[in-house]
mmCIF file of C-alpha atoms in Angstrom:
data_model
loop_
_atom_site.group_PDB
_atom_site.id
_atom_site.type_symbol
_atom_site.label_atom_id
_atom_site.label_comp_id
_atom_site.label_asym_id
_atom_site.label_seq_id
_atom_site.Cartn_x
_atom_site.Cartn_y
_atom_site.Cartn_z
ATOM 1 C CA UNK A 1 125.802 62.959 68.475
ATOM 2 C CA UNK A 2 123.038 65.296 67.386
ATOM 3 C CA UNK A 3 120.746 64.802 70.377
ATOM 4 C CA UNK A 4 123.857 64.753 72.370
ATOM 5 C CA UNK A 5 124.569 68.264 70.856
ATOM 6 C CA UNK A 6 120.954 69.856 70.785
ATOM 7 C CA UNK A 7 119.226 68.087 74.021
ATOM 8 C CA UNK A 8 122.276 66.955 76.434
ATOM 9 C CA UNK A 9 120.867 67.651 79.541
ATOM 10 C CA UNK A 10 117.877 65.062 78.759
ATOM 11 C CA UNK A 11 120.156 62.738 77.101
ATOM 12 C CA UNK A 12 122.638 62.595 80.592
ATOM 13 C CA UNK A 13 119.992 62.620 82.849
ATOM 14 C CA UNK A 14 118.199 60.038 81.320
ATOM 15 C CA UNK A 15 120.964 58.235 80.559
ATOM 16 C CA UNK A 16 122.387 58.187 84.392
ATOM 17 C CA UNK A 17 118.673 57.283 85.444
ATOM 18 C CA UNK A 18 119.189 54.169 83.139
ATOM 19 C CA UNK A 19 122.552 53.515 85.066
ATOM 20 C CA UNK A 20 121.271 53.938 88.316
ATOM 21 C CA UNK A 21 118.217 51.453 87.613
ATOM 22 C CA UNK A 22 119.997 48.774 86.119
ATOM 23 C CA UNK A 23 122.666 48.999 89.334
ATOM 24 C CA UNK A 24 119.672 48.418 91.820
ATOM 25 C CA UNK A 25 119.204 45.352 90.285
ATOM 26 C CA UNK A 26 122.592 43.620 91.664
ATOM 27 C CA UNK A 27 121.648 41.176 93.956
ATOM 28 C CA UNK A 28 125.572 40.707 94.565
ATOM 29 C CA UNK A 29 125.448 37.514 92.777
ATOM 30 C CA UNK A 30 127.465 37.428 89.364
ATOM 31 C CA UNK A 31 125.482 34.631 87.922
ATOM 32 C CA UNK A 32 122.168 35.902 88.722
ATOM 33 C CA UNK A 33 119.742 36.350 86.090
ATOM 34 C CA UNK A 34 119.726 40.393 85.941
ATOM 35 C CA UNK A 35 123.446 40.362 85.436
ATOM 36 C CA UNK A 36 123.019 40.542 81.953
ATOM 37 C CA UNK A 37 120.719 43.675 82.322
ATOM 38 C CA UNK A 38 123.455 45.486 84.223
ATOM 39 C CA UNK A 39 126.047 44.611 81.732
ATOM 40 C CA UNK A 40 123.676 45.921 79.100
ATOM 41 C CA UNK A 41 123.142 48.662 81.011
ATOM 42 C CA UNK A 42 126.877 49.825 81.640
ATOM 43 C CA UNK A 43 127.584 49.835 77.823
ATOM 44 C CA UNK A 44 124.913 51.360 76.897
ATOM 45 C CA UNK A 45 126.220 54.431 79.396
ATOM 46 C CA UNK A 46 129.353 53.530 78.355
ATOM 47 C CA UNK A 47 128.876 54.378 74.407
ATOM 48 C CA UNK A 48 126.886 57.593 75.541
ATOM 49 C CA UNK A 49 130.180 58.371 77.631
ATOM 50 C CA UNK A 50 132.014 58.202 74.382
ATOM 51 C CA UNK A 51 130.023 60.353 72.169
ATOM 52 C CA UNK A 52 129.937 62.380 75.589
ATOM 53 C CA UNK A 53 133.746 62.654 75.040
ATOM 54 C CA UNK A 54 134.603 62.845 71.597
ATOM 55 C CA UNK A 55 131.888 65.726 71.505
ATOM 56 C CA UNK A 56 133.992 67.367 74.104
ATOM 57 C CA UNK A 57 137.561 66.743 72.685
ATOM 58 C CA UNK A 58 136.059 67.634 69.332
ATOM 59 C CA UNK A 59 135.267 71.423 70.472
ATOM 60 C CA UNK A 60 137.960 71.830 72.424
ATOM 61 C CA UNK A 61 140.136 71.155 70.018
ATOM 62 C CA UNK A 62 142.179 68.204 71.527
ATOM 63 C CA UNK A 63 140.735 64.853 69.593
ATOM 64 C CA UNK A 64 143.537 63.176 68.532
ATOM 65 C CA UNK A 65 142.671 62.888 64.637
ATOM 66 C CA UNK A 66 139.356 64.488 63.265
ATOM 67 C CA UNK A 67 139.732 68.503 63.405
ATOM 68 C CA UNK A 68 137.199 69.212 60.396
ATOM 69 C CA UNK A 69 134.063 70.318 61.565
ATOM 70 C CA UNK A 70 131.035 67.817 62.453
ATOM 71 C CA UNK A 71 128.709 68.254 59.575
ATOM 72 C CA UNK A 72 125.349 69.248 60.991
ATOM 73 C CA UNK A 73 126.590 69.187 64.443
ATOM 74 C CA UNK A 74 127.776 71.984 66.625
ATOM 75 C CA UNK A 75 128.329 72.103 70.492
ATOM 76 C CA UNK A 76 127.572 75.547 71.993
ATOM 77 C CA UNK A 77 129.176 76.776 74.939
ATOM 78 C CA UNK A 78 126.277 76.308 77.075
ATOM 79 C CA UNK A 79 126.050 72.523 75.709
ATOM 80 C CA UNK A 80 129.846 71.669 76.222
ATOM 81 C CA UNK A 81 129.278 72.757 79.928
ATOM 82 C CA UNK A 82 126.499 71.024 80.531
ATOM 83 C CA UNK A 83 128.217 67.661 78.831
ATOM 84 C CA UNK A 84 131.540 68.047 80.915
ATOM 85 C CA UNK A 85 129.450 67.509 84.207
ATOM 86 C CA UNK A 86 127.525 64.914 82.147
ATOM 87 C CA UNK A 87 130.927 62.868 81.680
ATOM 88 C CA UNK A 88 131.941 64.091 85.326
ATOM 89 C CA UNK A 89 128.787 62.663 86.595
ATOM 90 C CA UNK A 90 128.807 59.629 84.858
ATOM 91 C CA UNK A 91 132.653 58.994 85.336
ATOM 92 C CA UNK A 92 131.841 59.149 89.043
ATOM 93 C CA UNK A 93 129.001 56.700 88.662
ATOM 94 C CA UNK A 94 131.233 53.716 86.501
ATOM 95 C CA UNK A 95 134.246 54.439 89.066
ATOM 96 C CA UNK A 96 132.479 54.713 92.856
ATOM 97 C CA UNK A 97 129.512 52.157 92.139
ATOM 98 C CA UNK A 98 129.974 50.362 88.610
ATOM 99 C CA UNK A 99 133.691 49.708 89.693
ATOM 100 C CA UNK A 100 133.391 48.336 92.888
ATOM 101 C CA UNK A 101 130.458 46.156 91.992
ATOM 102 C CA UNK A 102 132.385 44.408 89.376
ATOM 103 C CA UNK A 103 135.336 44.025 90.700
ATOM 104 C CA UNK A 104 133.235 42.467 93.862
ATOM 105 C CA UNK A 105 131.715 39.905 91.320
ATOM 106 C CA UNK A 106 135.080 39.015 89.979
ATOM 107 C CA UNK A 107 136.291 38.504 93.719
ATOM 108 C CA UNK A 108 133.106 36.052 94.803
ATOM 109 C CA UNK A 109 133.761 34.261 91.524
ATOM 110 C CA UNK A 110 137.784 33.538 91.895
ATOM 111 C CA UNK A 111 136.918 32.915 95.868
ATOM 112 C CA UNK A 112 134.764 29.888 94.160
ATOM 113 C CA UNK A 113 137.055 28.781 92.266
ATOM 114 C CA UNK A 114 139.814 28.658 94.749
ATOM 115 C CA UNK A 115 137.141 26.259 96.922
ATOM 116 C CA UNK A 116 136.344 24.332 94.054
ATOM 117 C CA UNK A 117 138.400 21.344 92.352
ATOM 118 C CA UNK A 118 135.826 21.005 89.701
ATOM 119 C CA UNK A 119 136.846 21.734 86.022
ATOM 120 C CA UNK A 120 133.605 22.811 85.202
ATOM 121 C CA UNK A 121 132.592 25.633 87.674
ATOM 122 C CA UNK A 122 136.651 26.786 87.043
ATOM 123 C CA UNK A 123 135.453 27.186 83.362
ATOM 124 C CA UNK A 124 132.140 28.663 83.927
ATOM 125 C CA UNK A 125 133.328 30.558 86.668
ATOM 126 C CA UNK A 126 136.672 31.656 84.011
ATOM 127 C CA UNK A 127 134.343 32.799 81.154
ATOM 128 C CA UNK A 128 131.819 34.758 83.440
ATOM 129 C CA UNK A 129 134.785 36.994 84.527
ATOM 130 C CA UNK A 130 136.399 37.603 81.202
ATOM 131 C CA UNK A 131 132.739 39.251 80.846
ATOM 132 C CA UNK A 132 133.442 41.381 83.952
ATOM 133 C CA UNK A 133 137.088 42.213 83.067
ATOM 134 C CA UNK A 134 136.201 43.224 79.720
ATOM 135 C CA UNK A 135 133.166 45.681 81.179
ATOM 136 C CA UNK A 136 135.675 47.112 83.547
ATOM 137 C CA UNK A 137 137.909 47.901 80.423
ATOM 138 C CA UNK A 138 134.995 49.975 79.051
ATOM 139 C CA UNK A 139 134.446 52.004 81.974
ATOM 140 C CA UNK A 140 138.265 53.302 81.754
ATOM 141 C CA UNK A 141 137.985 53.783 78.514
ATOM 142 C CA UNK A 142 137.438 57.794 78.450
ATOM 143 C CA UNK A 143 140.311 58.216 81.597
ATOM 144 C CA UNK A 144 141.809 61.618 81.619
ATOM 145 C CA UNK A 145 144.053 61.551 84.438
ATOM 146 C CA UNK A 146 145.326 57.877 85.200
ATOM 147 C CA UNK A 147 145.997 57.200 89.099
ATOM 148 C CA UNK A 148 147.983 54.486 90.031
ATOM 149 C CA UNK A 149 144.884 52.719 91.114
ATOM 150 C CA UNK A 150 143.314 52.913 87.868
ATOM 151 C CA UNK A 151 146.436 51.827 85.600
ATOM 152 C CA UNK A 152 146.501 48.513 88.254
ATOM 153 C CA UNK A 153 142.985 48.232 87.605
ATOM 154 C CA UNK A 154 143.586 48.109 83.864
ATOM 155 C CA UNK A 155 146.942 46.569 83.864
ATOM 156 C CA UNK A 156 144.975 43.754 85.918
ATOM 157 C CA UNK A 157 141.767 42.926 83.639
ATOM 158 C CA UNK A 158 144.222 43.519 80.388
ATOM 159 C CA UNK A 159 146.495 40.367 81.970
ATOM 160 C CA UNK A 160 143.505 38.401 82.970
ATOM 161 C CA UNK A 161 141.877 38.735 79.431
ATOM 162 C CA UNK A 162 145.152 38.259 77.886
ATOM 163 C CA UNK A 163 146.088 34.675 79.477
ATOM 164 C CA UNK A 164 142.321 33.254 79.945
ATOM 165 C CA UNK A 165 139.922 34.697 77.299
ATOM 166 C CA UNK A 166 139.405 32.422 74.364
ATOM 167 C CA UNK A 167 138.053 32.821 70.809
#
């Protein structure tokens, strides 16, 4: 939160440079070997996101249950601008390219299974997108305005987690 506070410019950029990196990678292939890179790479933008927006409901005000000040930590005017088009930015990253990429995975992967009779690729194939469905939670987890698209898109990996994820 401190760097976030003092040097957000270098933190976003960097961070969206990381992002956009680790998305050249997809070879459109959910089980290829950089997959796990990606992943790693969307929650890692995906926790800076947070602290992106808790910083920003924290000064404005709005955060649901801490309104005591940040000890050590303020976020200037200038800063909060520049970390609203940081989340902006970002936001637009996870839902036009992030977004689509997953949910393109999750389609080659149920397209396999529908193909397949064999127990074993269902349960590979089954366990590889609870992965993807729970990564697409994370990206809507900051969501200001919910479309209809995006509450589907929720609604949908919530179910799928719900009735084939196990412990």
């Amino acid at each position: 939160l401190n760097e976030l506070c003092h040097s957000p410019e270098t933190i976003i950029r960097y961070t969206t440079q990381i992002l956009e990196m680790g998305l050249s990678l997809d070879s459109g292939n959910p089980k290829a070997t950089t997959v796990p890179i990606i992943l790693f790479v969307i929650r890692l933008a995906s926790r800076i996101l947070n602290a992106i927006s808790f910083l920003h409901s924290h000064r404005m005000g709005t955060h649901p249950s801490i309104h005591q000040p940040l000890r050590n930590t303020s976020v200037t005017d200038n800063s909060l601008m520049i970390l609203r088009k940081g989340q902006n930015d970002l936001q637009e990253i996870f839902y036009e390219k992030v977004s689509p990429m997953l949910k393109s995975w999750n389609k080659q992967l149920s397209e396999e299974v529908i193909k397949s009779s064999n127990e074993l690729i269902l349960n590979i194939n089954t366990t590889i997108q609870c992965n993807i469905h729970a990564h697409i939670l994370i990206l809507y987890r900051n969501v200001f305005e919910y479309t209809e698209e995006i509450c589907s898109t929720i609604l949908c990996s919530l179910t799928f987690l719900t009735s084939r994820h196990t412990w």
